Coordinates of C-alpha atoms in Angstrom, one line a residue:
M1 CA -14.6 -9.3 3.5
P2 CA -14.9 -13.2 3.4
A3 CA -13.6 -14.8 6.6
E4 CA -11.7 -17.2 4.3
L5 CA -9.6 -14.5 2.9
T6 CA -8.7 -13.4 6.3
E7 CA -7.8 -16.9 7.4
R8 CA -5.7 -17.4 4.2
L9 CA -3.8 -14.2 4.6
T10 CA -3.0 -15.1 8.2
A11 CA -2.0 -18.7 7.3
L12 CA 0.3 -17.6 4.4
F13 CA 2.3 -15.0 6.3
R14 CA 5.6 -15.7 8.0
W15 CA 8.3 -13.8 9.9
I16 CA 11.8 -14.3 8.7
D17 CA 15.0 -13.8 10.5
P18 CA 17.4 -12.2 7.9
G19 CA 20.4 -13.5 9.8
P20 CA 23.3 -12.1 11.9
G21 CA 23.7 -8.5 12.6
T22 CA 19.9 -7.7 12.0
T23 CA 17.9 -6.0 14.7
H24 CA 14.4 -7.3 13.7
L25 CA 12.5 -9.9 11.8
V26 CA 11.3 -9.2 8.2
S27 CA 7.7 -9.9 7.2
D28 CA 7.4 -12.5 4.4
I29 CA 4.1 -11.9 2.5
S30 CA 5.4 -14.0 -0.6
G31 CA 2.8 -16.7 0.2
W32 CA 0.0 -14.1 -0.5
W33 CA 1.3 -13.8 -4.1
R34 CA 1.7 -17.5 -4.6
D35 CA -2.0 -18.3 -3.7
P36 CA -4.4 -17.8 -6.7
A37 CA -7.5 -17.5 -4.4
V38 CA -5.8 -14.8 -2.4
L39 CA -4.8 -13.0 -5.6
A40 CA -8.4 -13.2 -7.0
E41 CA -9.8 -11.8 -3.8
L42 CA -7.3 -9.2 -2.7
G43 CA -8.4 -6.4 -5.3
P44 CA -12.1 -6.6 -4.6
A45 CA -11.5 -6.9 -0.8
L46 CA -9.3 -3.9 -0.8
V47 CA -11.7 -1.6 -2.7
A48 CA -14.9 -2.7 -1.1
P49 CA -14.9 0.1 1.7
Y50 CA -14.3 2.9 -1.0
R51 CA -16.4 1.5 -4.1
S52 CA -19.3 3.9 -3.2
A53 CA -17.0 7.0 -3.1
R54 CA -16.2 6.3 -6.8
P55 CA -12.4 6.5 -7.0
T56 CA -11.1 7.4 -10.4
V57 CA -7.6 6.0 -9.9
V58 CA -5.6 3.9 -7.7
L59 CA -2.2 5.1 -6.4
A60 CA 0.3 2.7 -4.8
P61 CA 4.2 2.9 -4.0
A62 CA 6.8 0.6 -5.2
V63 CA 7.5 -2.2 -4.7
T64 CA 4.6 -4.4 -3.3
G65 CA 2.2 -1.6 -4.3
L66 CA 3.0 -2.4 -7.9
L67 CA 1.2 -5.7 -7.6
L68 CA -1.6 -4.6 -5.3
G69 CA -2.5 -1.4 -7.1
P70 CA -3.3 -3.0 -10.4
L71 CA -5.5 -5.6 -8.6
A72 CA -7.4 -2.9 -6.9
A73 CA -7.6 -0.7 -10.1
T74 CA -8.9 -3.8 -12.0
A75 CA -11.6 -4.4 -9.4
L76 CA -12.8 -0.8 -9.6
G77 CA -12.4 -0.6 -13.5
V78 CA -10.2 2.5 -13.1
G79 CA -6.5 3.2 -13.9
F80 CA -3.5 2.8 -11.7
V81 CA -0.6 5.2 -11.0
A82 CA 2.7 3.9 -9.5
A83 CA 4.7 5.9 -7.0
H84 CA 8.4 5.4 -7.6
K85 CA 11.2 5.5 -5.2
P86 CA 14.8 6.6 -6.3
G87 CA 16.4 3.6 -4.7
D88 CA 14.5 1.1 -7.0
G89 CA 16.6 2.2 -10.0
R90 CA 13.7 2.7 -12.3
L91 CA 12.6 6.3 -12.1
P92 CA 10.5 7.3 -15.1
A93 CA 11.4 9.9 -17.5
G94 CA 9.4 13.2 -17.6
P95 CA 8.1 15.6 -15.0
L96 CA 7.5 14.1 -11.5
T97 CA 6.0 15.4 -8.4
W98 CA 8.0 14.4 -5.3
A99 CA 7.2 14.2 -1.6
Q100 CA 9.3 12.8 1.3
S101 CA 7.8 10.8 4.0
P102 CA 8.1 11.5 7.7
P103 CA 10.4 9.1 9.5
D104 CA 9.1 5.4 9.2
Y105 CA 9.4 2.8 12.0
R106 CA 13.1 2.5 11.3
G107 CA 13.6 6.3 11.3
R108 CA 13.9 6.4 7.6
Q109 CA 12.5 9.1 5.3
V110 CA 11.4 7.7 2.0
D111 CA 11.3 9.9 -1.2
L112 CA 8.3 9.1 -3.5
A113 CA 7.6 10.4 -7.0
V114 CA 4.6 10.3 -9.3
R115 CA 4.5 11.1 -13.1
D116 CA 2.8 14.5 -13.4
R117 CA 0.8 13.4 -16.4
H118 CA -1.0 10.6 -14.5
L119 CA -2.5 12.5 -11.6
G120 CA -4.3 15.9 -11.4
P121 CA -7.3 17.9 -10.5
G122 CA -10.6 15.8 -10.8
D123 CA -8.9 12.6 -9.7
R124 CA -10.4 10.8 -6.9
V125 CA -7.6 8.7 -5.4
L126 CA -7.6 5.5 -3.5
V127 CA -4.1 4.8 -2.1
V128 CA -3.4 1.0 -1.7
D129 CA -0.5 -0.7 0.0
D130 CA 0.4 -4.1 1.6
W131 CA 1.3 -2.8 5.1
V132 CA 1.1 0.2 7.2
R133 CA 2.9 0.6 10.6
T134 CA 3.5 4.5 10.8
G135 CA 1.6 5.7 7.8
A136 CA 4.8 7.6 6.8
Q137 CA 4.6 6.6 3.0
I138 CA 0.7 7.1 2.8
H139 CA 1.4 10.7 4.2
A140 CA 3.9 11.3 1.5
L141 CA 1.4 10.0 -1.2
Y142 CA -1.2 12.4 0.2
D143 CA 1.2 15.2 -0.1
I144 CA 1.8 14.3 -3.8
C145 CA -2.0 14.1 -4.4
A146 CA -2.4 17.6 -2.8
A147 CA 0.4 19.0 -4.9
R148 CA -1.2 17.6 -8.0
G149 CA -4.8 18.9 -7.1
A150 CA -6.2 15.3 -6.6
E151 CA -8.6 14.4 -3.8
V152 CA -7.7 11.5 -1.7
L153 CA -10.6 9.3 -0.6
G154 CA -8.6 7.2 1.8
S155 CA -6.2 4.1 1.9
S156 CA -6.8 0.5 1.9
V157 CA -4.0 -1.9 3.0
V158 CA -3.8 -5.5 3.6
A159 CA -2.3 -5.4 7.1
V160 CA -3.0 -2.4 9.3
D161 CA -0.3 -2.4 12.1
C162 CA -0.5 1.3 13.2
P163 CA -1.9 3.0 16.2
P164 CA -5.7 3.7 15.8
D165 CA -5.3 7.4 15.7
V166 CA -2.9 7.1 12.6
A167 CA -5.5 4.9 10.8
T168 CA -8.2 7.4 11.6
G169 CA -6.3 10.4 10.7
L170 CA -5.2 9.0 7.4
R171 CA -8.6 7.3 6.7
I172 CA -6.9 3.8 6.5
T173 CA -8.8 0.6 6.3
G174 CA -7.3 -2.8 6.3
L175 CA -8.1 -6.5 5.7
I176 CA -6.2 -7.8 8.7
S177 CA -4.6 -6.3 11.7
G178 CA -0.9 -6.8 12.6
A179 CA -2.1 -8.2 15.9
D180 CA -3.8 -11.1 13.9
L181 CA -0.5 -12.2 12.3
P182 CA 1.4 -15.1 13.8
A183 CA 4.3 -14.2 16.0

């Protein structure tokens, strides 16, 4: 991955204090989307570690994955499948395969769904997301792939902020480490 991309991702990242009554800072990655050079490089950089494995589809969760997933899919020349969350108010019609994540870093369990007609046996799946801290959502996406008979090749994320054993167990690669981001 080009060193310039790593530098740009780090420089464009911010922590935001959401205000009174909150217990933690919120990551602000909106600068990544505003920078045309970052947008042009993200897809190719995310898929580079998996290109030789020949994914047939990219799978990514709402919300940020709906931007990153198509960038990665375009870089590979394959299709994209969105994983939906009931809380986003836009569940698709038709048969869905659901999975619930283990507790995430805030103790929440997230429900995810994929349209059955878009994922099945013979698919070689690359999962893409912006950030991984516990691997909870990735775990749920792997469960959906298993239920649909699809093979997961691994996951590629922009920021890896999980313990090394989680990254190894879920086959996660990343462009930057959470430790690389400004405090």
